[in-house]
Amino acid sequence: MNCETGKMESWKNGKSLVTLWLQLLSPFLLTLLSFSSCNKPVCSEPFEPTPYEIEIPYGFPTQLNVPEDNPMTVGGVELGRTLFYDGRLNGRTHPDSLMSCSTCHRQENSFEVGVARPHPFGVTGKSTHHAMLPMINLVWNPGHFGWNGSVGSIEEDVLGVISDPSEFDSSPEKVVNTIKSIPGYEALFVNAFGSKEITIDKIAKAIAQFVRTLISANTKFDKYLQGQVQLSPEELRGFVLFTTEEGADCFHCHGGYGNPLFTTNKFYNNGKDSVFTDPYDRYFITGDQMDKGGYKATTLRNIEFTGPYMHDGRFETLEEVIEFYSHDLINTPQIDPLMHHIANGGIQLTPNEKSDLMAFIKTLRDEEFLSNPDFGKPLLFPDDNSH
Amino acid sequence: MRNPNNIIIATLTLICCTVMMIASCDKTDTPAEGENGKIILHFSHYNDGEPLEFDTMKYTNAAGNNYLVNEIQYFISDIKLHKTDGSIKLIDDWDDIHYVDTDIESTQSWQVYDPIGPGDYEKISFTFGISEEKNQSLMFLNPPERDMFWPEFLGGGYHYMKLNGKWLADDEIVKPFDFHLGIGQIYSGGVIEPDSITAFVQNYFEVELPASSFSISDGETINFEIIMNIENWFQDPNTFNHDEWGGDIMQKQDAMKLGCENGQEDVFSIYQVFIVEN
């Protein structure tokens, strides 16, 4: 009985305590409940995509440029790759009008169009203003894409391509409607974004995710950097030239041992012209007179596959480029101070030195990047078509 | 079987305690008010007593070279605060190597992480560049510091400084100069090639800032403005003539030596000190 009484008292005390606790904490609990329910759609499973992890290669920057509102996921990359290669991405389905990113960004050319089309043109035949830049290691671009740094993100670039008359010459509506009409894409969007809704922003985000996976880090130089291989005497002499001021002094703008991206992603006037007539140089962005004739220093990874060279594609071969830096520089008030060899018209390389420098530059060839199936065209598109 | 009401009470208590702990988290790292002082370093760049104007051929150095400055990038490290009692406070936290870039405003001030003990300090000193022990290749993987790397063949590590500009040469042609300081090389037989290097020279040097005494109390924040006086890189004690040394000096130890001796003398000063009471 005592025991029973004790239970009863305990129950009574407990009840009163519970009531008191609930009274005290009810506003608090309601707040907690409202917070916890914020991210969960009612009556649906939470979307928890598999993250796409980027492994940082040896010596590479640890800071990636991945926008907070577009985290990389396995599903997003898969969708992006499919869209990147789908010829209907420009909003047209006629076999003669197909155009996707891959029409010009070709894997065998390090996602550049190559010398076959020195002045790339869009679906209407109009040429782009500048020659192309390759898509290599753009996940480390700090947010100054293009020759003059006018584009702030890959997502922004995709959206620009869609409406550019010299590229897709299309509209977001046409692109979205076309992708919506293709059976199978909804499932890929669900996998990527947790919803079957197809929007132009999601299309841009998915393609950007795929482009951020295009990493080149498996060249002979990368293996040399890690002590796995030795450079040949010719390549080593070329590396010395590349990375010394008394040599060719390429490293201040194009990187090297301490910067294996082989670009600073900065902009320089490198002495090509005496008069600057291109309205879309770096000056177009900054308004600084000293930036006239300034363009981005491109990455030298796989550079032998990404001709023609310079912003206007004026040089078809690397030999021409080396000849230019050796003897043909033009001094102007805008010349970058790092071009200290300008006083001699160039770096004045001998034929043997040119050969050595070329040998080193070819150690930046990444065959795996050019043939990696993860970067290549899907065998089939969502509707089992092979466009 | 346990009383369900006890479980409810325990659960509510646990939730309450957890939330209280989370709410208090932000405060745990904050030092007690008034415990120590703080210092903030601001870096500015002057020429001939005036704030530096970039890309303007308006300056003349001691050798008579007309010149302009395009950009300056450099490291300072191992900042030491010397107390009047002879003790030294070394700013030795994780952020002890600081990069300054005239094109990147955020690098031009440095809120030193370390709390500064109250008392009287007679001077401030720092290392210009990076000491041999710390100047290791690939320690900076990210820009902008990454782009200061010094080639392995020439000693490795990082540039101490890039001071880029142009001068009107004696042949009346405007030419670029890259006044770059870092690890020097000694070449044998006058052959300027990496195979001929017989020794490397650590050119970093310690700077004792003149008139840098200060006192700090609990809870105070002191702002120091550290001035780089550009013209002094080219004078006192050595007159540096661009016509003599040309546009590049990374492989000219004699030229770097002149620059470093000038730098140690009077390139840096403290122009202004102001105190913010917390």
XYZ file of C-alpha atoms in Angstrom:
665
model
C 0.000 0.000 0.000
C 2.777 2.311 0.905
C 4.295 1.330 -2.258
C 1.034 2.037 -4.090
C 0.732 5.373 -2.320
C 4.220 6.159 -3.209
C 3.428 5.436 -6.841
C 0.383 7.592 -6.692
C 2.314 10.463 -5.149
C 4.991 10.027 -7.696
C 2.391 10.050 -10.472
C 0.767 13.151 -9.045
C 4.093 14.886 -8.625
C 5.144 13.749 -12.050
C 1.987 15.011 -13.643
C 2.323 18.378 -12.057
C 5.979 18.558 -13.115
C 5.158 17.594 -16.675
C 2.471 20.228 -16.798
C 4.860 22.826 -15.437
C 7.573 21.829 -17.904
C 5.167 21.934 -20.808
C 3.902 25.339 -19.783
C 7.409 26.670 -19.497
C 8.768 25.104 -22.599
C 5.824 25.066 -24.952
C 6.798 28.243 -26.819
C 10.297 26.951 -27.050
C 9.245 23.531 -28.292
C 6.992 25.089 -30.885
C 9.929 27.106 -32.139
C 12.088 24.023 -32.286
C 9.412 22.138 -34.152
C 8.992 24.928 -36.635
C 12.741 25.037 -37.271
C 13.040 21.322 -37.660
C 10.233 21.274 -40.172
C 11.622 24.097 -42.306
C 13.726 22.005 -44.631
C 11.393 19.087 -44.951
C 8.614 19.177 -47.519
C 5.445 17.868 -46.026
C 4.663 14.277 -46.930
C 7.872 13.744 -48.934
C 11.247 12.149 -48.365
C 14.080 14.592 -47.738
C 16.373 15.034 -50.766
C 19.787 13.807 -49.767
C 21.941 13.607 -52.891
C 25.314 11.883 -52.917
C 28.018 14.554 -52.808
C 30.604 14.552 -55.608
C 33.971 14.661 -53.905
C 36.938 16.294 -55.632
C 40.265 14.865 -54.591
C 42.869 17.648 -54.529
C 45.867 16.589 -56.655
C 49.381 16.991 -55.275
C 50.483 20.615 -55.180
C 47.103 21.937 -56.344
C 45.156 24.666 -54.527
C 42.967 23.437 -51.710
C 40.384 26.176 -52.244
C 37.800 25.220 -54.847
C 35.494 27.677 -56.555
C 32.190 25.874 -56.014
C 29.259 28.254 -55.438
C 27.381 27.718 -52.187
C 24.108 27.504 -54.075
C 25.384 24.799 -56.414
C 27.126 22.087 -54.414
C 28.475 19.268 -56.523
C 26.565 16.001 -56.463
C 26.922 12.750 -58.350
C 23.477 13.241 -59.867
C 24.200 16.837 -60.802
C 27.420 15.922 -62.574
C 25.712 13.095 -64.458
C 22.918 15.389 -65.623
C 25.439 18.080 -66.537
C 27.502 15.696 -68.614
C 24.398 14.523 -70.462
C 23.278 18.070 -71.226
C 26.839 19.093 -72.187
C 26.800 16.519 -74.979
C 23.130 16.638 -76.033
C 22.859 18.391 -79.412
C 19.323 19.501 -78.582
C 20.611 21.723 -75.763
C 20.329 24.770 -78.023
C 16.573 24.325 -78.168
C 16.451 22.844 -81.644
C 15.834 19.269 -82.737
C 16.358 19.335 -86.499
C 19.423 17.226 -87.289
C 21.039 20.148 -89.141
C 20.611 22.554 -86.223
C 21.896 20.541 -83.299
C 24.450 22.227 -81.077
C 25.655 21.567 -77.548
C 28.655 22.633 -75.487
C 30.592 19.696 -76.895
C 30.143 20.898 -80.472
C 33.036 23.268 -79.833
C 34.413 22.079 -76.482
C 35.899 18.819 -77.718
C 37.558 16.460 -75.305
C 40.296 15.478 -77.755
C 41.304 19.155 -77.844
C 41.194 19.636 -74.089
C 37.643 20.926 -74.474
C 38.683 23.461 -77.068
C 37.661 23.451 -80.730
C 41.167 23.173 -82.162
C 42.814 24.603 -85.238
C 40.187 23.112 -87.538
C 37.945 26.043 -86.575
C 40.303 28.859 -85.576
C 37.350 31.209 -85.354
C 34.593 29.115 -83.783
C 31.087 29.930 -84.897
C 27.633 29.253 -83.610
C 24.523 27.679 -84.988
C 23.856 30.621 -87.321
C 27.399 30.725 -88.665
C 28.408 33.897 -86.827
C 31.910 33.750 -85.337
C 32.666 34.275 -81.684
C 34.522 37.444 -80.834
C 37.606 35.683 -79.467
C 39.320 32.382 -80.054
C 38.408 29.688 -77.552
C 39.875 28.899 -74.174
C 40.147 25.300 -73.036
C 38.120 23.911 -70.150
C 40.807 22.648 -67.811
C 40.867 22.920 -64.039
C 38.209 25.633 -64.033
C 37.192 24.635 -60.519
C 40.258 26.647 -59.483
C 39.416 29.721 -61.539
C 38.813 32.485 -58.985
C 35.809 33.861 -60.866
C 37.304 35.687 -63.841
C 36.376 33.485 -66.780
C 37.087 34.290 -70.408
C 39.943 36.161 -72.045
C 39.081 39.403 -70.273
C 37.569 37.990 -67.078
C 34.112 39.287 -67.878
C 32.283 36.139 -66.789
C 31.923 35.539 -63.072
C 30.972 31.874 -63.014
C 30.522 28.829 -65.205
C 26.788 29.017 -64.568
C 26.778 32.584 -65.918
C 28.775 31.448 -68.927
C 26.242 28.727 -69.788
C 23.378 31.210 -69.622
C 25.318 33.613 -71.854
C 26.023 30.935 -74.452
C 22.325 30.151 -74.816
C 21.374 33.599 -76.037
C 24.656 34.610 -77.729
C 24.029 34.976 -81.500
C 27.494 33.578 -82.188
C 26.808 30.466 -80.135
C 23.377 28.919 -79.453
C 21.383 31.949 -80.636
C 18.478 30.596 -78.653
C 16.449 31.511 -75.583
C 16.033 30.024 -72.114
C 12.403 29.216 -72.915
C 13.280 27.292 -76.067
C 16.002 25.353 -74.289
C 13.821 24.462 -71.308
C 10.885 23.449 -73.478
C 13.080 21.261 -75.643
C 14.706 19.500 -72.692
C 11.273 19.053 -71.098
C 10.029 17.368 -74.247
C 12.733 14.693 -74.156
C 11.615 11.588 -72.260
C 13.922 10.586 -69.448
C 15.306 13.989 -68.514
C 12.818 14.472 -65.675
C 14.298 11.485 -63.883
C 17.801 12.931 -64.234
C 16.630 16.260 -62.793
C 14.995 14.439 -59.873
C 18.259 12.632 -59.274
C 20.223 15.861 -59.464
C 17.968 18.359 -57.734
C 15.234 16.349 -55.981
C 12.498 17.660 -58.251
C 11.353 16.940 -61.770
C 10.951 20.645 -62.445
C 13.242 21.696 -65.295
C 14.488 25.277 -65.287
C 17.220 27.134 -67.105
C 19.032 27.760 -63.813
C 19.138 24.035 -63.065
C 20.414 23.343 -66.575
C 23.212 25.890 -66.070
C 24.019 24.545 -62.618
C 24.229 20.939 -63.780
C 26.512 21.780 -66.708
C 28.696 23.861 -64.383
C 28.981 20.917 -62.006
C 30.186 18.694 -64.831
C 32.685 21.286 -66.078
C 34.132 21.531 -62.555
C 35.020 17.834 -62.718
C 37.296 18.397 -65.745
C 40.570 18.177 -63.870
C 43.938 17.636 -65.476
C 46.569 16.438 -63.010
C 48.233 13.472 -64.640
C 51.011 14.805 -66.827
C 54.637 13.782 -66.905
C 55.361 17.003 -65.029
C 52.887 16.033 -62.288
C 54.723 12.739 -61.880
C 58.050 14.606 -61.830
C 56.655 16.939 -59.178
C 55.932 13.910 -57.004
C 59.293 12.290 -57.673
C 57.832 9.428 -59.675
C 59.669 10.072 -62.940
C 62.681 12.041 -64.092
C 62.624 14.537 -66.936
C 64.887 13.917 -69.915
C 67.943 16.197 -70.209
C 66.190 18.165 -72.948
C 62.996 18.529 -70.894
C 65.004 19.534 -67.832
C 66.871 22.216 -69.769
C 63.518 23.432 -71.006
C 62.187 23.540 -67.442
C 65.182 25.617 -66.387
C 64.505 28.038 -69.235
C 60.819 28.131 -68.334
C 61.425 28.952 -64.712
C 64.357 31.379 -64.676
C 64.479 35.102 -65.371
C 67.682 34.822 -67.370
C 66.001 32.089 -69.397
C 62.561 32.409 -70.942
C 60.891 33.579 -67.697
C 57.519 31.971 -68.410
C 56.819 31.111 -64.768
C 55.796 34.523 -63.463
C 52.589 34.357 -65.533
C 52.257 30.657 -66.299
C 53.223 29.009 -63.002
C 55.480 26.019 -62.527
C 56.641 24.013 -59.542
C 54.822 26.221 -57.031
C 51.734 26.639 -59.199
C 50.918 23.455 -61.120
C 47.817 24.999 -62.676
C 50.285 26.606 -65.092
C 48.369 29.850 -65.045
C 47.969 32.625 -62.505
C 44.516 33.311 -63.998
C 45.641 36.954 -64.200
C 45.659 39.344 -67.140
C 48.694 40.721 -68.950
C 49.605 42.762 -71.975
C 52.213 40.451 -73.468
C 53.434 42.666 -76.280
C 51.479 41.447 -79.300
C 50.346 44.784 -80.714
C 51.242 48.446 -80.950
C 47.615 49.580 -81.305
C 44.715 48.123 -79.354
C 41.491 47.909 -81.321
C 39.758 44.985 -79.632
C 36.859 46.432 -77.618
C 36.744 43.348 -75.409
C 40.178 43.334 -73.798
C 40.797 43.645 -70.058
C 40.380 47.409 -70.330
C 36.759 46.768 -71.293
C 36.259 45.367 -67.790
C 38.438 47.606 -65.610
C 38.494 50.920 -67.466
C 42.187 51.164 -66.558
C 44.240 52.470 -69.503
C 47.084 50.193 -68.462
C 44.856 47.181 -69.150
C 44.502 47.898 -72.857
C 45.598 44.873 -74.831
C 45.539 42.778 -71.647
C 44.289 39.197 -71.712
C 44.370 36.162 -69.468
C 47.471 34.009 -69.338
C 46.091 30.663 -70.438
C 46.971 27.394 -68.760
C 49.773 25.569 -70.532
C 48.388 22.140 -69.657
C 47.677 20.296 -72.899
C 48.575 23.504 -74.698
C 49.750 21.534 -77.747
C 46.101 20.515 -78.346
C 44.482 23.899 -77.813
C 45.622 25.965 -80.750
C 45.185 28.377 -82.341
C 46.858 30.623 -79.782
C 46.303 34.089 -78.292
C 42.929 35.780 -77.885
C 42.505 36.182 -81.635
C 43.995 32.847 -82.631
C 46.779 34.562 -84.574
C 49.272 31.735 -84.072
C 48.432 28.278 -85.331
C 51.388 26.428 -83.835
C 53.385 26.481 -80.605
C 56.524 27.034 -82.651
C 55.049 30.341 -83.806
C 54.256 31.261 -80.205
C 57.797 30.560 -79.034
C 59.159 32.533 -81.983
C 56.931 35.458 -80.988
C 58.159 35.478 -77.383
C 61.710 35.051 -78.566
C 61.977 37.872 -81.085
C 58.763 39.717 -81.904
C 57.538 41.494 -78.760
C 56.263 45.059 -79.144
C 56.921 47.628 -76.415
C 54.049 49.938 -75.513
C 53.127 51.883 -72.374
C 50.739 49.044 -71.565
C 53.312 46.249 -71.695
C 53.237 44.314 -68.439
C 56.321 44.964 -66.283
C 56.879 41.217 -66.045
C 57.806 41.300 -69.743
C 61.271 42.588 -68.861
C 62.806 41.005 -71.964
C 60.877 43.520 -74.066
C 63.947 45.747 -74.229
C 65.562 43.114 -76.474
C 62.414 42.414 -78.449
C 62.009 39.093 -76.689
C 63.804 36.333 -74.834
C 66.204 35.712 -77.731
C 66.227 31.919 -77.552
C 68.622 29.924 -79.721
C 67.244 27.093 -81.882
C 68.394 24.540 -79.300
C 66.772 26.489 -76.493
C 63.519 26.676 -78.431
C 63.642 22.924 -78.845
C 64.327 22.429 -75.130
C 61.489 24.732 -74.145
C 59.110 22.894 -76.445
C 60.196 19.573 -74.935
C 59.337 20.831 -71.469
C 55.981 22.231 -72.571
C 55.101 18.797 -73.918
C 55.600 17.326 -70.438
C 52.332 19.127 -69.679
C 50.448 16.765 -72.000
C 47.722 14.882 -70.116
C 46.609 11.934 -72.261
C 44.291 10.657 -69.559
C 42.389 13.945 -69.577
C 41.849 13.615 -73.327
C 40.397 10.136 -73.120
C 38.859 9.841 -69.650
C 35.428 8.243 -70.256
C 33.997 10.133 -67.288
C 34.509 13.323 -69.284
C 33.266 11.838 -72.565
C 29.974 11.609 -74.387
C 27.339 9.324 -72.848
C 26.603 6.272 -74.955
C 22.910 7.125 -74.952
C 20.816 10.095 -73.939
C 17.795 9.735 -71.615
C 15.422 8.957 -74.493
C 17.812 6.269 -75.760
C 18.774 8.593 -78.579
C 22.416 8.991 -79.584
C 22.357 12.687 -80.564
C 9.094 -0.600 -16.862
C 10.196 2.976 -16.305
C 7.708 5.683 -15.499
C 6.934 7.443 -18.834
C 6.619 10.769 -17.054
C 10.165 10.550 -15.806
C 11.259 9.897 -19.351
C 9.352 12.969 -20.550
C 10.890 15.103 -17.823
C 14.354 13.774 -18.556
C 13.885 14.375 -22.276
C 12.699 17.936 -21.772
C 15.577 18.618 -19.408
C 18.037 17.222 -21.933
C 16.604 19.386 -24.716
C 16.745 22.448 -22.509
C 20.338 21.812 -21.440
C 21.435 21.088 -24.993
C 19.912 24.286 -26.300
C 21.476 26.262 -23.460
C 24.863 24.763 -24.301
C 24.481 25.579 -27.994
C 23.386 29.111 -27.187
C 26.440 29.613 -25.039
C 28.926 28.206 -27.588
C 29.691 31.518 -29.299
C 30.859 33.033 -26.085
C 33.374 30.438 -24.990
C 36.173 31.591 -27.334
C 35.912 35.243 -26.407
C 38.606 36.301 -23.994
C 37.483 37.987 -20.837
C 37.026 41.703 -21.384
C 40.041 43.716 -20.371
C 42.315 40.710 -20.211
C 44.774 41.791 -22.919
C 45.301 44.287 -25.684
C 45.155 43.871 -29.443
C 47.186 45.285 -32.309
C 46.185 45.882 -35.899
C 48.814 46.508 -38.557
C 48.027 48.621 -41.597
C 50.403 48.626 -44.552
C 50.756 51.640 -46.786
C 53.199 52.697 -49.452
C 54.761 56.111 -49.888
C 57.219 57.679 -52.257
C 59.061 60.903 -51.462
C 56.836 61.474 -48.460
C 53.543 61.170 -50.321
C 51.191 58.237 -50.847
C 52.432 56.238 -53.813
C 50.785 56.935 -57.163
C 50.865 53.874 -59.374
C 51.672 53.756 -63.081
C 52.853 57.377 -63.199
C 56.385 58.147 -64.366
C 56.789 60.882 -61.778
C 59.536 59.574 -59.541
C 63.291 59.927 -59.755
C 65.574 57.701 -57.737
C 68.980 58.527 -56.263
C 70.693 57.289 -59.422
C 68.659 59.710 -61.510
C 66.375 57.076 -63.049
C 62.862 58.295 -63.776
C 60.525 55.486 -62.834
C 56.991 54.343 -62.094
C 55.645 51.617 -59.860
C 52.993 49.227 -61.135
C 52.461 46.872 -58.185
C 54.122 45.617 -54.990
C 53.708 42.224 -53.352
C 55.686 41.068 -50.323
C 55.836 39.013 -47.149
C 56.664 40.077 -43.637
C 56.949 37.527 -40.858
C 58.110 36.922 -37.297
C 56.858 40.176 -35.841
C 58.460 40.766 -32.453
C 57.331 43.163 -29.760
C 60.270 44.108 -27.531
C 59.370 45.006 -23.965
C 61.391 47.481 -21.954
C 62.271 44.692 -19.517
C 64.098 42.888 -22.315
C 61.470 40.222 -22.937
C 60.195 39.637 -26.452
C 56.704 38.785 -27.566
C 56.840 36.882 -30.860
C 53.689 36.983 -32.897
C 53.914 33.331 -33.643
C 50.415 32.234 -34.314
C 49.344 30.330 -37.438
C 49.129 33.606 -39.324
C 52.705 34.604 -38.657
C 53.646 35.102 -42.321
C 51.683 37.980 -43.739
C 51.266 38.767 -47.428
C 50.754 42.333 -48.621
C 49.562 43.121 -52.142
C 48.921 46.655 -53.379
C 46.231 45.266 -55.696
C 44.355 43.448 -52.896
C 42.990 45.768 -50.246
C 42.212 42.999 -47.762
C 45.923 42.196 -47.452
C 46.762 45.741 -46.429
C 45.657 45.343 -42.839
C 46.313 42.529 -40.430
C 44.468 42.087 -37.168
C 47.017 40.149 -35.189
C 45.415 37.140 -33.576
C 47.608 37.051 -30.517
C 46.507 38.880 -27.373
C 49.137 41.437 -26.338
C 50.061 41.630 -22.690
C 49.746 45.051 -21.049
C 52.896 47.080 -20.485
C 55.550 49.216 -22.099
C 57.218 48.144 -25.331
C 60.325 49.857 -26.646
C 60.203 48.745 -30.281
C 58.706 46.492 -32.947
C 60.751 44.385 -35.327
C 59.922 41.915 -38.072
C 61.516 39.778 -40.725
C 61.285 41.136 -44.238
C 60.600 38.078 -46.348
C 60.585 34.638 -44.781
C 63.300 32.999 -42.691
C 65.203 30.023 -44.103
C 63.508 27.695 -41.634
C 60.015 28.714 -42.682
C 60.528 29.411 -46.387
C 59.436 26.005 -47.652
C 58.223 25.274 -51.178
C 54.548 24.374 -51.594
C 53.569 25.738 -48.179
C 51.208 28.159 -49.927
C 48.969 26.233 -52.293
C 46.350 28.928 -52.796
C 46.526 32.332 -54.457
C 47.563 35.043 -53.966
C 50.488 33.805 -51.830
C 51.010 30.837 -54.179
C 51.973 33.134 -57.039
C 54.988 34.317 -55.042
C 56.797 30.980 -55.475
C 60.548 31.221 -56.101
C 61.838 28.642 -58.608
C 63.382 25.499 -57.183
C 66.476 25.916 -59.331
C 67.079 29.310 -57.754
C 66.644 28.211 -54.147
C 62.930 27.453 -53.822
C 60.425 28.812 -51.355
C 58.843 32.169 -52.114
C 59.736 35.656 -53.317
C 60.220 38.033 -50.410
C 59.000 40.815 -52.659
C 57.962 41.672 -56.175
C 58.211 45.392 -56.859
C 57.305 45.806 -60.511
C 57.610 49.003 -62.476
C 59.289 50.737 -65.409
C 62.084 53.214 -65.815
C 63.264 55.557 -68.515
C 66.520 53.932 -69.529
C 69.618 55.811 -70.639
C 68.749 55.047 -74.266
C 65.471 56.985 -73.714
C 63.368 53.806 -73.915
C 60.890 52.988 -71.156
C 61.715 49.498 -69.934
C 60.146 47.233 -67.310
C 61.980 46.418 -64.094
C 61.170 43.530 -61.773
C 62.814 44.374 -58.460
C 62.344 40.883 -57.046
C 64.002 39.806 -53.806
C 64.384 36.262 -52.529
C 67.004 33.563 -52.116
C 70.172 34.486 -53.983
C 72.601 32.247 -55.808
C 76.371 32.190 -56.139
C 77.471 31.076 -59.593
C 80.885 29.735 -60.484
C 82.813 30.964 -63.489
C 80.383 33.733 -64.225
C 77.985 31.292 -65.891
C 74.436 32.240 -64.853
C 72.893 28.783 -65.080
C 71.523 26.558 -62.311
C 74.262 23.963 -62.963
C 76.842 26.581 -61.980
C 75.308 27.423 -58.602
C 77.718 26.744 -55.764
C 75.745 28.223 -52.884
C 72.473 29.891 -51.995
C 72.182 33.118 -50.029
C 69.364 33.761 -47.570
C 68.595 37.408 -48.207
C 65.782 37.873 -45.688
C 66.552 40.485 -43.076
C 65.270 41.854 -39.812
C 63.757 45.319 -39.690
C 63.697 47.302 -36.458
C 61.056 49.943 -36.844
C 62.326 53.308 -35.611
C 60.230 55.227 -33.098
C 57.986 52.247 -32.534
C 57.751 52.309 -28.746
C 54.263 52.019 -27.321
C 52.311 51.164 -24.225
C 49.226 49.050 -24.178
C 46.664 48.480 -21.466
C 44.071 45.849 -20.885
C 41.271 46.086 -23.396
C 43.055 48.484 -25.739
C 43.466 48.030 -29.478
C 46.401 49.825 -31.068
C 46.542 50.476 -34.807
C 49.988 50.738 -36.345
C 50.542 52.047 -39.836
C 53.652 50.481 -41.288
C 54.946 52.529 -44.182
C 57.090 51.247 -47.032
C 59.063 54.225 -48.347
C 59.643 53.108 -51.922
C 62.435 55.529 -52.833
C 64.626 54.077 -50.104
C 64.873 50.721 -51.846
C 67.116 52.524 -54.301
C 69.263 54.563 -51.917
C 70.986 54.644 -48.551
C 73.460 53.128 -48.173
C 73.576 51.903 -51.788
C 72.573 53.796 -54.885
C 70.678 51.357 -57.072
C 70.814 52.205 -60.765
C 68.350 50.415 -63.058
C 70.556 51.189 -66.046
C 73.308 49.206 -64.373
C 71.255 46.195 -63.264
C 68.606 45.977 -65.972
C 65.073 44.694 -65.668
C 65.590 41.503 -63.700
C 67.647 40.708 -60.604
C 66.516 37.286 -59.353
C 69.757 35.765 -60.618
C 71.934 38.755 -59.689
C 72.891 38.323 -56.045
C 74.982 41.503 -56.072
C 71.918 43.512 -57.025
C 69.680 41.787 -54.482
C 72.313 42.396 -51.817
C 72.234 46.136 -52.516
C 68.455 46.153 -52.343
C 68.338 44.185 -49.094
C 70.925 46.452 -47.430
C 68.823 49.442 -48.425
C 65.694 47.707 -47.177
C 67.205 47.052 -43.793
C 68.199 50.681 -43.408
C 65.153 52.880 -43.705
C 62.589 51.535 -46.143
C 60.115 50.864 -43.336
C 58.823 53.248 -40.722
C 55.840 53.726 -38.504
C 54.103 56.887 -39.562
C 51.180 56.919 -37.216
C 49.920 55.115 -34.167
C 46.407 55.505 -32.904
C 44.628 53.804 -30.065
C 41.080 52.595 -29.869
C 39.661 52.126 -26.410
C 37.482 49.053 -26.327
